mmCIF file of C-alpha atoms in Angstrom:
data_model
loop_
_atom_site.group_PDB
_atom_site.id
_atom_site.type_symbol
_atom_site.label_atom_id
_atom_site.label_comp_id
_atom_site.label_asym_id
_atom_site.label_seq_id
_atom_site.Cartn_x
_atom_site.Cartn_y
_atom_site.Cartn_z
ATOM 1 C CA UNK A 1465 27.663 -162.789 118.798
ATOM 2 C CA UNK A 1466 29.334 -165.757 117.201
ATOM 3 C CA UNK A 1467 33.087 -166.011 116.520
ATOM 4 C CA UNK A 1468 33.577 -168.088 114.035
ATOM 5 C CA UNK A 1469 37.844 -168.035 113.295
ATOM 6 C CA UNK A 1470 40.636 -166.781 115.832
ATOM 7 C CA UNK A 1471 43.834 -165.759 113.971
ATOM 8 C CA UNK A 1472 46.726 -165.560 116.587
ATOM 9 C CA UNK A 1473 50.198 -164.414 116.507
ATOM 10 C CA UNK A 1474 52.364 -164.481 119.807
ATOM 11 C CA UNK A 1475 55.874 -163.682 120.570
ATOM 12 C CA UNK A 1476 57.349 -165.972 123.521
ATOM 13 C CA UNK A 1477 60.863 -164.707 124.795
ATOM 14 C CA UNK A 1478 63.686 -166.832 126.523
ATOM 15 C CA UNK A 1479 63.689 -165.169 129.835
ATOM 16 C CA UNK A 1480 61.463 -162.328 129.617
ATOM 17 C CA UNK A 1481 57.590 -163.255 130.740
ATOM 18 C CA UNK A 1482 56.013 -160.792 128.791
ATOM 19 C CA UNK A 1483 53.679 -161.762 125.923
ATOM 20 C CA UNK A 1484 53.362 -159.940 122.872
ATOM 21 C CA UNK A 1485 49.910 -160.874 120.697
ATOM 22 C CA UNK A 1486 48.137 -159.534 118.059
ATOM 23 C CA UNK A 1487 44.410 -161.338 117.371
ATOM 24 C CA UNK A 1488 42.632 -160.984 114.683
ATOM 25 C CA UNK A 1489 38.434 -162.351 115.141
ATOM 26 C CA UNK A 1490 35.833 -163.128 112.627
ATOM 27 C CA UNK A 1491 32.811 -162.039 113.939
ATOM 28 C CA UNK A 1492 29.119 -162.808 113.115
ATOM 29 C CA UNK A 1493 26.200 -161.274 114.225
ATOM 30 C CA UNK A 1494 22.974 -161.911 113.836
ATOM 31 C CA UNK A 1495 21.399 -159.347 115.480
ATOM 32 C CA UNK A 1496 22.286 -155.404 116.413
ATOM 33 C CA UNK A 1497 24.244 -155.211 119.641
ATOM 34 C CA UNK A 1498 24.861 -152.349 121.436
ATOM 35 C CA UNK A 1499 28.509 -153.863 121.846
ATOM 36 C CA UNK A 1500 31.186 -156.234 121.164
ATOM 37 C CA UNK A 1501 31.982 -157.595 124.298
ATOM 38 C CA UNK A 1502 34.844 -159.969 124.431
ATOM 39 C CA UNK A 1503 36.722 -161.692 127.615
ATOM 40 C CA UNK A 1504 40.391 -160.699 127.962
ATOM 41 C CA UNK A 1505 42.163 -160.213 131.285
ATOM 42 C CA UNK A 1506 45.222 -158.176 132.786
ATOM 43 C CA UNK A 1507 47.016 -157.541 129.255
ATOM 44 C CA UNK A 1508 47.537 -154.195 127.560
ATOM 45 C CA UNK A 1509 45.579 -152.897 124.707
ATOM 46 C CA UNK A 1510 47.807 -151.585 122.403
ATOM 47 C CA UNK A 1511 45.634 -151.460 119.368
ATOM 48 C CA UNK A 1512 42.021 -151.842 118.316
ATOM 49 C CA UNK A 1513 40.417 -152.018 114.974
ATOM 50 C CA UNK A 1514 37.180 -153.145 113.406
ATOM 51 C CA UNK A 1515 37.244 -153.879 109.726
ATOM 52 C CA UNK A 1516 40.120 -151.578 109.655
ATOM 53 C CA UNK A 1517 38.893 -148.787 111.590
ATOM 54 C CA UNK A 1518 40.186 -147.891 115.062
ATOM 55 C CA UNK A 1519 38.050 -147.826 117.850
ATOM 56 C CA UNK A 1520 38.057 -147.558 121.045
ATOM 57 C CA UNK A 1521 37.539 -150.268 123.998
ATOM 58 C CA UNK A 1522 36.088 -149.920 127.300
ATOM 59 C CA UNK A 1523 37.978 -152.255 129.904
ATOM 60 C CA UNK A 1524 35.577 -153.490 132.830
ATOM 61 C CA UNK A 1525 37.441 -156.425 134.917
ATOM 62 C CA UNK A 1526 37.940 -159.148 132.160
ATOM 63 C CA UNK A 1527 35.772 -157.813 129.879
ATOM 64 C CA UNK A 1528 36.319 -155.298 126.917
ATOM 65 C CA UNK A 1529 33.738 -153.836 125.322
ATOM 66 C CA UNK A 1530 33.407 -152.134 121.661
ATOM 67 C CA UNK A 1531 30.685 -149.583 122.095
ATOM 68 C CA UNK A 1532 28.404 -149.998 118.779
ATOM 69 C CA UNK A 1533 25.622 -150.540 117.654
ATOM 70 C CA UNK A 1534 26.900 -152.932 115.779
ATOM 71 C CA UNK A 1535 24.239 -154.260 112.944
ATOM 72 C CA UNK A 1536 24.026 -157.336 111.651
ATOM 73 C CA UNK A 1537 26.467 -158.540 109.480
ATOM 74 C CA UNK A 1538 30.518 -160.348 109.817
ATOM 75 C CA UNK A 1539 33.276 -158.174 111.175
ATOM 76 C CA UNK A 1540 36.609 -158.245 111.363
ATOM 77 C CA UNK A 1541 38.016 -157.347 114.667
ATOM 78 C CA UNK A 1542 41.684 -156.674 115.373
ATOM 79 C CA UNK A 1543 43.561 -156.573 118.803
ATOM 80 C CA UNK A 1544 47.412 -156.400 119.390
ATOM 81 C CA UNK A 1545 48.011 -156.473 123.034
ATOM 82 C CA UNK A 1546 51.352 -156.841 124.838
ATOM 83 C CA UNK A 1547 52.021 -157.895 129.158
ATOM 84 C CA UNK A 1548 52.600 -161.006 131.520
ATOM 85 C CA UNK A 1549 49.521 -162.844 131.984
ATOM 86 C CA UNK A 1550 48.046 -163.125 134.866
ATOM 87 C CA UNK A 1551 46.295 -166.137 134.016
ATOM 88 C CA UNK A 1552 45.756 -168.867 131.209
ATOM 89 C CA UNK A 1553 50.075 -168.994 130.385
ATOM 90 C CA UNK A 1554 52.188 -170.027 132.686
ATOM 91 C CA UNK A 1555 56.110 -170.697 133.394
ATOM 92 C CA UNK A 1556 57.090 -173.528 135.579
ATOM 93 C CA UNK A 1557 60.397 -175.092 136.315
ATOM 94 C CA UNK A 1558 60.527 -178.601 135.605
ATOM 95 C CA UNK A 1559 64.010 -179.981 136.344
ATOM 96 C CA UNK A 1560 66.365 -177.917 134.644
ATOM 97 C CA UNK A 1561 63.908 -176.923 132.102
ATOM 98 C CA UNK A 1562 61.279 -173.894 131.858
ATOM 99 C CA UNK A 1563 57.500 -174.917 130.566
ATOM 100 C CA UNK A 1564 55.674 -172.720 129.195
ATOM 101 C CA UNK A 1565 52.404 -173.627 128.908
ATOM 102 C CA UNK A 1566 48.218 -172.279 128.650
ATOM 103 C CA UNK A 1567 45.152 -173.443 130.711
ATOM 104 C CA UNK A 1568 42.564 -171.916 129.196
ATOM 105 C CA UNK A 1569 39.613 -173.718 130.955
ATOM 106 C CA UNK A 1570 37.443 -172.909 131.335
ATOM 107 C CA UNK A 1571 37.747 -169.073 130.484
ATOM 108 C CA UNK A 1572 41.149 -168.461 132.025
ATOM 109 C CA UNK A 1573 42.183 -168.484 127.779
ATOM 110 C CA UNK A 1574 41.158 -164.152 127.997
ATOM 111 C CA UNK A 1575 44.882 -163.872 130.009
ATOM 112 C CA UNK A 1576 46.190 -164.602 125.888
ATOM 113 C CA UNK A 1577 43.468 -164.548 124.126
ATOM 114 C CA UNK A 1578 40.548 -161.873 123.450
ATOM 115 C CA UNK A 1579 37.593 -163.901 122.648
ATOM 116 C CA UNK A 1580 34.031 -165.176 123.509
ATOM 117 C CA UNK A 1581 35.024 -167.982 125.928
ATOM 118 C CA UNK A 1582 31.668 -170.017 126.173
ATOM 119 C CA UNK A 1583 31.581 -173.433 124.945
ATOM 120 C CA UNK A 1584 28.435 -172.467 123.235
ATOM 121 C CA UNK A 1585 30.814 -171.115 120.473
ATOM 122 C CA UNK A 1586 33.349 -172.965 118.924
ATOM 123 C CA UNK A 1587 35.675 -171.328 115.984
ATOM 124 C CA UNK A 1588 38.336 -172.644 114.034
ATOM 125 C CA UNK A 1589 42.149 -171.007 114.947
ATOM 126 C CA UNK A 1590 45.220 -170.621 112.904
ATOM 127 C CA UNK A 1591 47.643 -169.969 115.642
ATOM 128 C CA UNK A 1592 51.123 -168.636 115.031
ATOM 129 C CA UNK A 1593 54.284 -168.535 117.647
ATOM 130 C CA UNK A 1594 57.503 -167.225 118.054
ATOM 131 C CA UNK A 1595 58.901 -169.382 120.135
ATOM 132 C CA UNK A 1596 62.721 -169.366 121.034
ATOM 133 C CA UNK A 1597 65.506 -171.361 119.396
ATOM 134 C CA UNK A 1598 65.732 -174.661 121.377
ATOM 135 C CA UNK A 1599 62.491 -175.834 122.606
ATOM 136 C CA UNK A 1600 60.411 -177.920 121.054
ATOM 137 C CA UNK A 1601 56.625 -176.288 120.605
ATOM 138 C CA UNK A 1602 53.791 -178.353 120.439
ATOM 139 C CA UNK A 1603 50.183 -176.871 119.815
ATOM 140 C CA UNK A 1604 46.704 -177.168 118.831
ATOM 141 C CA UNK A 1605 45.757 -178.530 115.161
ATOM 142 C CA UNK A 1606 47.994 -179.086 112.422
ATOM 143 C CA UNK A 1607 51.864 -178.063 111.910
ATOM 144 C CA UNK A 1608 51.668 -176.360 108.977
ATOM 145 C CA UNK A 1609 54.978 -174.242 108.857
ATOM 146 C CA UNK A 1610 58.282 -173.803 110.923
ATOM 147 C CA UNK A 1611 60.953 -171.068 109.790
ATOM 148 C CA UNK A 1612 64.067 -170.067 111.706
ATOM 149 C CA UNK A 1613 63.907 -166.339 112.279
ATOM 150 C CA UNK A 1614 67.062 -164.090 112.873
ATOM 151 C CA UNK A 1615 65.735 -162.679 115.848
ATOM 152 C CA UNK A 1616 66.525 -165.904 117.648
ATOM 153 C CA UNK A 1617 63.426 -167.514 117.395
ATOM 154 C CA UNK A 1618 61.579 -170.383 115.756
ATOM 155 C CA UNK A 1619 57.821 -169.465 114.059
ATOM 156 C CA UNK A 1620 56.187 -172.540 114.026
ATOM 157 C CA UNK A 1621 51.840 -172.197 112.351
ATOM 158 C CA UNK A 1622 48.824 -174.659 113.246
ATOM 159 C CA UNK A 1623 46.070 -174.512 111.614
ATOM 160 C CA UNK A 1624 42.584 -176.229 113.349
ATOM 161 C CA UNK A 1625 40.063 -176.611 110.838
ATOM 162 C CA UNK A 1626 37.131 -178.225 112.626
ATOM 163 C CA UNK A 1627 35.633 -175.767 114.776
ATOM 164 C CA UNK A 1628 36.263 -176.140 119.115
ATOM 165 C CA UNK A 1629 35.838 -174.337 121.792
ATOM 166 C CA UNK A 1630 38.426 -171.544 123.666
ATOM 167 C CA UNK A 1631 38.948 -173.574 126.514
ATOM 168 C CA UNK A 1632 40.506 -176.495 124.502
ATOM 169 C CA UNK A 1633 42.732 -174.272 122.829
ATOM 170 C CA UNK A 1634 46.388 -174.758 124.439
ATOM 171 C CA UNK A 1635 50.368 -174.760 123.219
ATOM 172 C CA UNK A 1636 53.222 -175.576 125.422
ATOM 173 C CA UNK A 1637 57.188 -174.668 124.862
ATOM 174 C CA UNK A 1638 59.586 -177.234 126.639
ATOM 175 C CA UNK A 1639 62.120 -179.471 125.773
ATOM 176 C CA UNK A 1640 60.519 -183.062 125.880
ATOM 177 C CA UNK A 1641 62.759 -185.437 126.724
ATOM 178 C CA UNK A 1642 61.097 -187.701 124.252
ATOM 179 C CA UNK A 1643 58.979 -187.683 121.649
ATOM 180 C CA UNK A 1644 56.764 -191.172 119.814
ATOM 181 C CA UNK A 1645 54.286 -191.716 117.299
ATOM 182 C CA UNK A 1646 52.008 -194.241 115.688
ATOM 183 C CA UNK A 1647 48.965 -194.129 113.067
ATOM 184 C CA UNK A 1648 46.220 -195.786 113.445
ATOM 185 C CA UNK A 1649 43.677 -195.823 110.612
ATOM 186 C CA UNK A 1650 45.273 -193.222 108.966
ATOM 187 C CA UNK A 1651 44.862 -190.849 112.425
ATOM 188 C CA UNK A 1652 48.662 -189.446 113.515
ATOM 189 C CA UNK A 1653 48.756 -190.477 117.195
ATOM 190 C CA UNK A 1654 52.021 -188.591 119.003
ATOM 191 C CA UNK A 1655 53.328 -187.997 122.914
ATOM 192 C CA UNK A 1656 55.930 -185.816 124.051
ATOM 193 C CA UNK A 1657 57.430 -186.776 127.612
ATOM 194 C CA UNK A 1658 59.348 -184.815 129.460
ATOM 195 C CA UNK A 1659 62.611 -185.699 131.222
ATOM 196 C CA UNK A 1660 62.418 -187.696 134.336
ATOM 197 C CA UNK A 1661 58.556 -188.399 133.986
ATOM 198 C CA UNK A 1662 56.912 -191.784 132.427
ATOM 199 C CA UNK A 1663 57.157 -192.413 128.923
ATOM 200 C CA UNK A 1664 53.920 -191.881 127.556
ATOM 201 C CA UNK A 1665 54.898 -194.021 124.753
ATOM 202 C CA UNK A 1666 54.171 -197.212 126.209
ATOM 203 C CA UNK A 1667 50.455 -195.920 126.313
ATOM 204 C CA UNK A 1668 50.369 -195.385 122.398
ATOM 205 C CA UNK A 1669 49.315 -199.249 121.502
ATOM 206 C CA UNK A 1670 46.161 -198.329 124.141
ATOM 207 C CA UNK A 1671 45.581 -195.340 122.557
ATOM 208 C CA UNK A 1672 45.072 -196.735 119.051
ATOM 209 C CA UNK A 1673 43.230 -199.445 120.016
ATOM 210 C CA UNK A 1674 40.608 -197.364 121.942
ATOM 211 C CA UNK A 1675 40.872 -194.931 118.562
ATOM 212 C CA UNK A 1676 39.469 -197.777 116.844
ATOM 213 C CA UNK A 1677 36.686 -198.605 118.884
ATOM 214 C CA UNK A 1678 35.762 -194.739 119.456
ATOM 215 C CA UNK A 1679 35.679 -194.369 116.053
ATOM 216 C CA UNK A 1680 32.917 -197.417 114.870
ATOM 217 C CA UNK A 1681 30.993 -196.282 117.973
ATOM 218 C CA UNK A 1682 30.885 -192.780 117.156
ATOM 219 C CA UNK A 1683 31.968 -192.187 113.643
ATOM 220 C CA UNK A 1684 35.422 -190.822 112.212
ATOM 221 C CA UNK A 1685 37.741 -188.275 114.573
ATOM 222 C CA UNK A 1686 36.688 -184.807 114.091
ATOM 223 C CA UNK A 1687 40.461 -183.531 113.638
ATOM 224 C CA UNK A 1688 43.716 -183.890 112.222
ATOM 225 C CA UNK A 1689 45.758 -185.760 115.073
ATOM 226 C CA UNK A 1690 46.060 -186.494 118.305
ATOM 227 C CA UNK A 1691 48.726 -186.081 120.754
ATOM 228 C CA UNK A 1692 49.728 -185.337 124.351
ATOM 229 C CA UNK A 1693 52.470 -183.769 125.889
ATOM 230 C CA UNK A 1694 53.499 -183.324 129.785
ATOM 231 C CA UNK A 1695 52.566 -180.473 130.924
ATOM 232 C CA UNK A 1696 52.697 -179.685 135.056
ATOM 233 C CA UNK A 1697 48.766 -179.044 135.125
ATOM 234 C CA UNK A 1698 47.119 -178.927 137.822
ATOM 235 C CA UNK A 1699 44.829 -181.939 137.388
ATOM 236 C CA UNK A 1700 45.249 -185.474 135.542
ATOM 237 C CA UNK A 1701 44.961 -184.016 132.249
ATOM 238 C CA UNK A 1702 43.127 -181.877 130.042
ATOM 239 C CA UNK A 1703 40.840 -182.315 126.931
ATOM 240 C CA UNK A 1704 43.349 -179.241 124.284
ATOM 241 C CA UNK A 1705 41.759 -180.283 121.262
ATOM 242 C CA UNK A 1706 44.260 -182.528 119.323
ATOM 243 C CA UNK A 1707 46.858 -182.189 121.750
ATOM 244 C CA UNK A 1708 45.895 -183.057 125.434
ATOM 245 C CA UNK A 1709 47.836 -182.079 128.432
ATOM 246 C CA UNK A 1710 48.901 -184.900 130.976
ATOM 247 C CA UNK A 1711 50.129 -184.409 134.347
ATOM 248 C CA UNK A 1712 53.843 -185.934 134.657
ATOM 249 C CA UNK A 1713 53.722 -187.685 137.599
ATOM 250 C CA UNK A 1714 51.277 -189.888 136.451
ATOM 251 C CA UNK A 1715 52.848 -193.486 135.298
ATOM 252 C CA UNK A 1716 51.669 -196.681 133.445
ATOM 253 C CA UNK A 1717 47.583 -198.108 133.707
ATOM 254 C CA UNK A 1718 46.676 -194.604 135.177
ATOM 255 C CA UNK A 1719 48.468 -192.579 132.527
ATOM 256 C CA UNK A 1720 46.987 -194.610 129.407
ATOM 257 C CA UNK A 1721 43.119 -193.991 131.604
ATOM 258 C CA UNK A 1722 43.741 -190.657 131.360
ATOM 259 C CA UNK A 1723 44.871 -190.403 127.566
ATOM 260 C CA UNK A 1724 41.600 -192.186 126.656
ATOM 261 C CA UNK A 1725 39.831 -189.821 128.629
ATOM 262 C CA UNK A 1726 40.482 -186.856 126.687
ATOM 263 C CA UNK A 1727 40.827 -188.718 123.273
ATOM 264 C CA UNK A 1728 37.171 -189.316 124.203
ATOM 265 C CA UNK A 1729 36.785 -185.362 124.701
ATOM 266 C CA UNK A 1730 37.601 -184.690 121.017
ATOM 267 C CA UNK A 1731 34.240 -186.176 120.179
ATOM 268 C CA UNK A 1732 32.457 -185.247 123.461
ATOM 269 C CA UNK A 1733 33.026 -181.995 124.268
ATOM 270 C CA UNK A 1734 35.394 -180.447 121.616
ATOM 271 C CA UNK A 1735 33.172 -181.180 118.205
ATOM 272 C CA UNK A 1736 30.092 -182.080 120.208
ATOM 273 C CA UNK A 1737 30.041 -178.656 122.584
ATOM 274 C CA UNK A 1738 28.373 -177.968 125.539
ATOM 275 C CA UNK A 1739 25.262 -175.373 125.054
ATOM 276 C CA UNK A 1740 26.034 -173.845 128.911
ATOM 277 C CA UNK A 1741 28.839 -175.245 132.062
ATOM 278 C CA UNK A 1742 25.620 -176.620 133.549
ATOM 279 C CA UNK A 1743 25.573 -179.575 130.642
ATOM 280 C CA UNK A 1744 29.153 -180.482 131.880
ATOM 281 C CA UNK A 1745 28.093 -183.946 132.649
ATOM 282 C CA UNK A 1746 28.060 -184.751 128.960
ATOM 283 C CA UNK A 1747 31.342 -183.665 128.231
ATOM 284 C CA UNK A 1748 32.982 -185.668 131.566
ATOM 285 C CA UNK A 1749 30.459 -187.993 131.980
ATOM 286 C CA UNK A 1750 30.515 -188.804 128.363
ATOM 287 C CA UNK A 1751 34.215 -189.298 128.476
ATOM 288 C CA UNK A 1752 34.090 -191.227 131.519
ATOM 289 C CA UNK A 1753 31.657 -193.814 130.036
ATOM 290 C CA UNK A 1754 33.609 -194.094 126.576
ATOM 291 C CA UNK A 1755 36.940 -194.391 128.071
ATOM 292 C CA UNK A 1756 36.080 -197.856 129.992
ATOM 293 C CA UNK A 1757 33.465 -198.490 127.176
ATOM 294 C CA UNK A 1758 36.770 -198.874 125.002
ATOM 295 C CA UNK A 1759 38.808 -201.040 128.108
ATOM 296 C CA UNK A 1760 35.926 -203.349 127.792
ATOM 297 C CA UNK A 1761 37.424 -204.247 124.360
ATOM 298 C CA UNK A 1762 41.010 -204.797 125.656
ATOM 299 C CA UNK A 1763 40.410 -205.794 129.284
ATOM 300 C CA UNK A 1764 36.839 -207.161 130.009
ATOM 301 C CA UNK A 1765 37.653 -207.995 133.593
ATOM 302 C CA UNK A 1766 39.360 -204.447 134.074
ATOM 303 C CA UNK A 1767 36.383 -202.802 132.917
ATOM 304 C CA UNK A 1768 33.504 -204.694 134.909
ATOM 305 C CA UNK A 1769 35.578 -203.740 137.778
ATOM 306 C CA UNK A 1770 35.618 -199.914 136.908
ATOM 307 C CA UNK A 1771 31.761 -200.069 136.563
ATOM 308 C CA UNK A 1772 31.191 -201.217 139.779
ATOM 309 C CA UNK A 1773 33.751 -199.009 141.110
ATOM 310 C CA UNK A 1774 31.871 -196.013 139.809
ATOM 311 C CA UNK A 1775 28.591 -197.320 140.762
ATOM 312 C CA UNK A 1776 29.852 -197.757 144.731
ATOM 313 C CA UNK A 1777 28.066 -194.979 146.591
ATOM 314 C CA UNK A 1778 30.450 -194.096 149.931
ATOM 315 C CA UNK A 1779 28.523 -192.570 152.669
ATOM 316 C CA UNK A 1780 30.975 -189.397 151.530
ATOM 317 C CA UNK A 1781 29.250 -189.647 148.095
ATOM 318 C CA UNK A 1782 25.959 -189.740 149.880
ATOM 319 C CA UNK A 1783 26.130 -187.184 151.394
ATOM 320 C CA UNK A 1784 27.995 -184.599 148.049
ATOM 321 C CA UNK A 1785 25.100 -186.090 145.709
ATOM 322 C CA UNK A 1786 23.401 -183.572 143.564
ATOM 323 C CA UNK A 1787 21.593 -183.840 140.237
ATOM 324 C CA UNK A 1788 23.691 -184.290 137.451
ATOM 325 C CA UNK A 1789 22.583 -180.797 135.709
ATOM 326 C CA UNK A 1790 22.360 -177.665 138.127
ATOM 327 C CA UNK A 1791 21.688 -174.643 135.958
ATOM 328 C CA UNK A 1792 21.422 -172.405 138.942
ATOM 329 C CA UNK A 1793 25.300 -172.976 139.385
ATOM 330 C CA UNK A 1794 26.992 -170.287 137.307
ATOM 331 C CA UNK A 1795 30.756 -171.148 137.666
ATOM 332 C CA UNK A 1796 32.203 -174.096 135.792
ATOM 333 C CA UNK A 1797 34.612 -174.734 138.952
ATOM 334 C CA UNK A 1798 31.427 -175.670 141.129
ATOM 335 C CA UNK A 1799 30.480 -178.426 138.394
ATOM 336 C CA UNK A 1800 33.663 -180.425 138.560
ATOM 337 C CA UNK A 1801 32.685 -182.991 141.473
ATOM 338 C CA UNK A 1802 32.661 -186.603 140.987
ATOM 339 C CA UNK A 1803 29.060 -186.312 140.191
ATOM 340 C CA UNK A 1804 29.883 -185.319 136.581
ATOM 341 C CA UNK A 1805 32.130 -187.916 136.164
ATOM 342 C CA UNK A 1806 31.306 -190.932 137.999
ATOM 343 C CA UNK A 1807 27.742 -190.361 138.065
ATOM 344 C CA UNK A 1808 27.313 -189.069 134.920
ATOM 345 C CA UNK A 1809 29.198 -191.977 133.519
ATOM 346 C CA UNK A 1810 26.826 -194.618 135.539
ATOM 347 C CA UNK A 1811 23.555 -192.952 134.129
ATOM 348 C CA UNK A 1812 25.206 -193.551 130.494
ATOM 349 C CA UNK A 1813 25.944 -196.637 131.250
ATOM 350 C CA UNK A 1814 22.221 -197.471 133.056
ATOM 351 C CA UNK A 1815 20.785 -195.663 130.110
ATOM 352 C CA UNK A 1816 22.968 -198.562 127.872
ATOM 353 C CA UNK A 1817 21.672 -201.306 129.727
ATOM 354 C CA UNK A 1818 17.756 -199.993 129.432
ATOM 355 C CA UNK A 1819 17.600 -199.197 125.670
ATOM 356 C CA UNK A 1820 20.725 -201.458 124.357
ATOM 357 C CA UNK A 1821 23.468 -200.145 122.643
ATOM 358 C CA UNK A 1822 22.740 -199.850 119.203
#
């Protein structure tokens, strides 16, 4: 079962939590299922169609299922749902400001979106929200509309052309305190901070110039843009395909690490997907090795230093070492140990020094 587009409309109210959707999935099969099963989580169905027709759904914890067979061929599939999420959006007060914001890794995306959320399928998204009059609203892909509606909200459209995966879907409503861009061979490079947290524009000069060297390494950027906005994750940041989250608190040499980080992602993880959680190494391992593999062309010294940090083994790393892939472990949470990271980074990096760059 292969989703190949997501076409998503959601209405965000002022102070009202409830989200109001409507999805509509291309679907491709290859085979006859018995089913079309599809993650979603704690919203209500409030409509369900295939290629026009409505069905019904069977809910089973945070899956629902479309009882078939369903032959072989695309489908259309149709789902308006309304309710607070339970997970994947969230509200947080920031200062005097509300943020409203997704998660979606790595399948927390089914509390707002119905979809397949594996990293083993990656679909293109035109996402459309209704956001109200005020904030700004940043998102993933491309702005490619923004209308003033009389019911006291703003509709702003993104379209993401290149497929990704679920999890690296995101938007966020806030007002950012300040907003900066750049291009850099002819790539739109953009932060949004918000109030009282560390200008992320400072960061932008590092940002291009590790753009440049990711891209004669590894060939041109798969999307449109890239930006970051603050967002109060609950980690350093987070790889939202053309628009990364970054934790606020975070402030000058560590901030830019982390913005290189999941620029790497958009190669390593968001156009080149993972085929199961268990091959997470080469999405943060990957993107652990390129982001000092582009220091070492502003910072040599900085970057030797970073290599041997990562290749320090503390009797505490001793003792948590496992092998790098671990297809026995099921949940993505139980993958995201240093060893995917730092380890994974230091076999990339031995594997370098063996068989030379090129």
């Amino acid at each position: 079962m292969d989703v190949q587009h997501y076409d998503v409309h959601l209405r965000i109210d002022r102070d009202d939590p409830t989200l109001r959707g409507r999805a509509t999935l291309t679907v491709h099969l290859d085979d006859t299922v018995d089913a079309l099963r599809l993650g979603f989580s704690g919203l209500r169905l409030d409509s369900l169609r295939v290629d026009g027709v409505a069905v019904d759904g069977r809910r089973r914890g945070s899956i629902l299922s479309i009882p078939g067979p369903w032959p072989p061929k695309p489908y259309r599939v149709d789902i308006q749902y309304t309710g607070e999420p339970s997970t994947g959006y969230y509200r947080k007060e920031v200062g005097d400001d509300t943020v409203r914001f997704t998660d979606s890794w790595p399948t927390r995306g089914r509390g707002w979106l119905p979809g397949v959320h594996h990293p083993s399928d990656p679909a293109t998204l035109r996402l459309t929200l209704d956001a109200p009059i005020g904030p700004d609203v940043v998102a993933t892909g491309a702005l490619i509309r923004r209308d003033t509606l009389q019911t006291g909200h703003v509709r702003t459209s993104w379209s993401l052309d290149v497929p990704a995966p679920t999890y690296a879907f995101g938007f966020a409503v806030a007002d950012f305190d300040a907003a900066a861009d750049t291009t850099v061979m002819g790539l739109p490079l953009g932060v949004y901070s918000l109030p009282g947290a560390a200008s992320m524009a400072p960061a932008l000069p590092t940002v291009a110039r590790a753009a440049e060297a990711l891209t004669e390494l590894l060939g041109p950027y798969p999307y449109a843009n890239y930006r970051a906005a603050h967002v109060p994750i609950a980690y350093a940041g987070m790889e939202n395909v053309s628009l990364a989250f970054i934790d606020p608190t975070l402030s000058g040499a560590a901030q830019a690490t982390v913005l290189v980080h999941e620029l790497a992602h958009q190669w390593f993880g968001n156009h080149v997907v993972l085929d199961d959680w268990h091959d997470l190494w080469l999405s943060e391992g990957m993107a652990t090795f390129l982001a000092i593999y582009a220091m070492e062309r502003q910072d040599a010294l900085a970057a030797r230093a970073r290599w041997i940090e990562l290749a320090r083994l503390s009797p505490q790393r001793r003792r948590s070492m496992v092998p790098l892939v671990r297809p026995t472990e099921a949940e993505p949470d139980a993958h995201l140990t240093w060893v995917v990271y730092e380890k994974g980074a230091s076999v990339l990096y031995l594997l370098r020094q063996t068989v030379g760059e090129a």
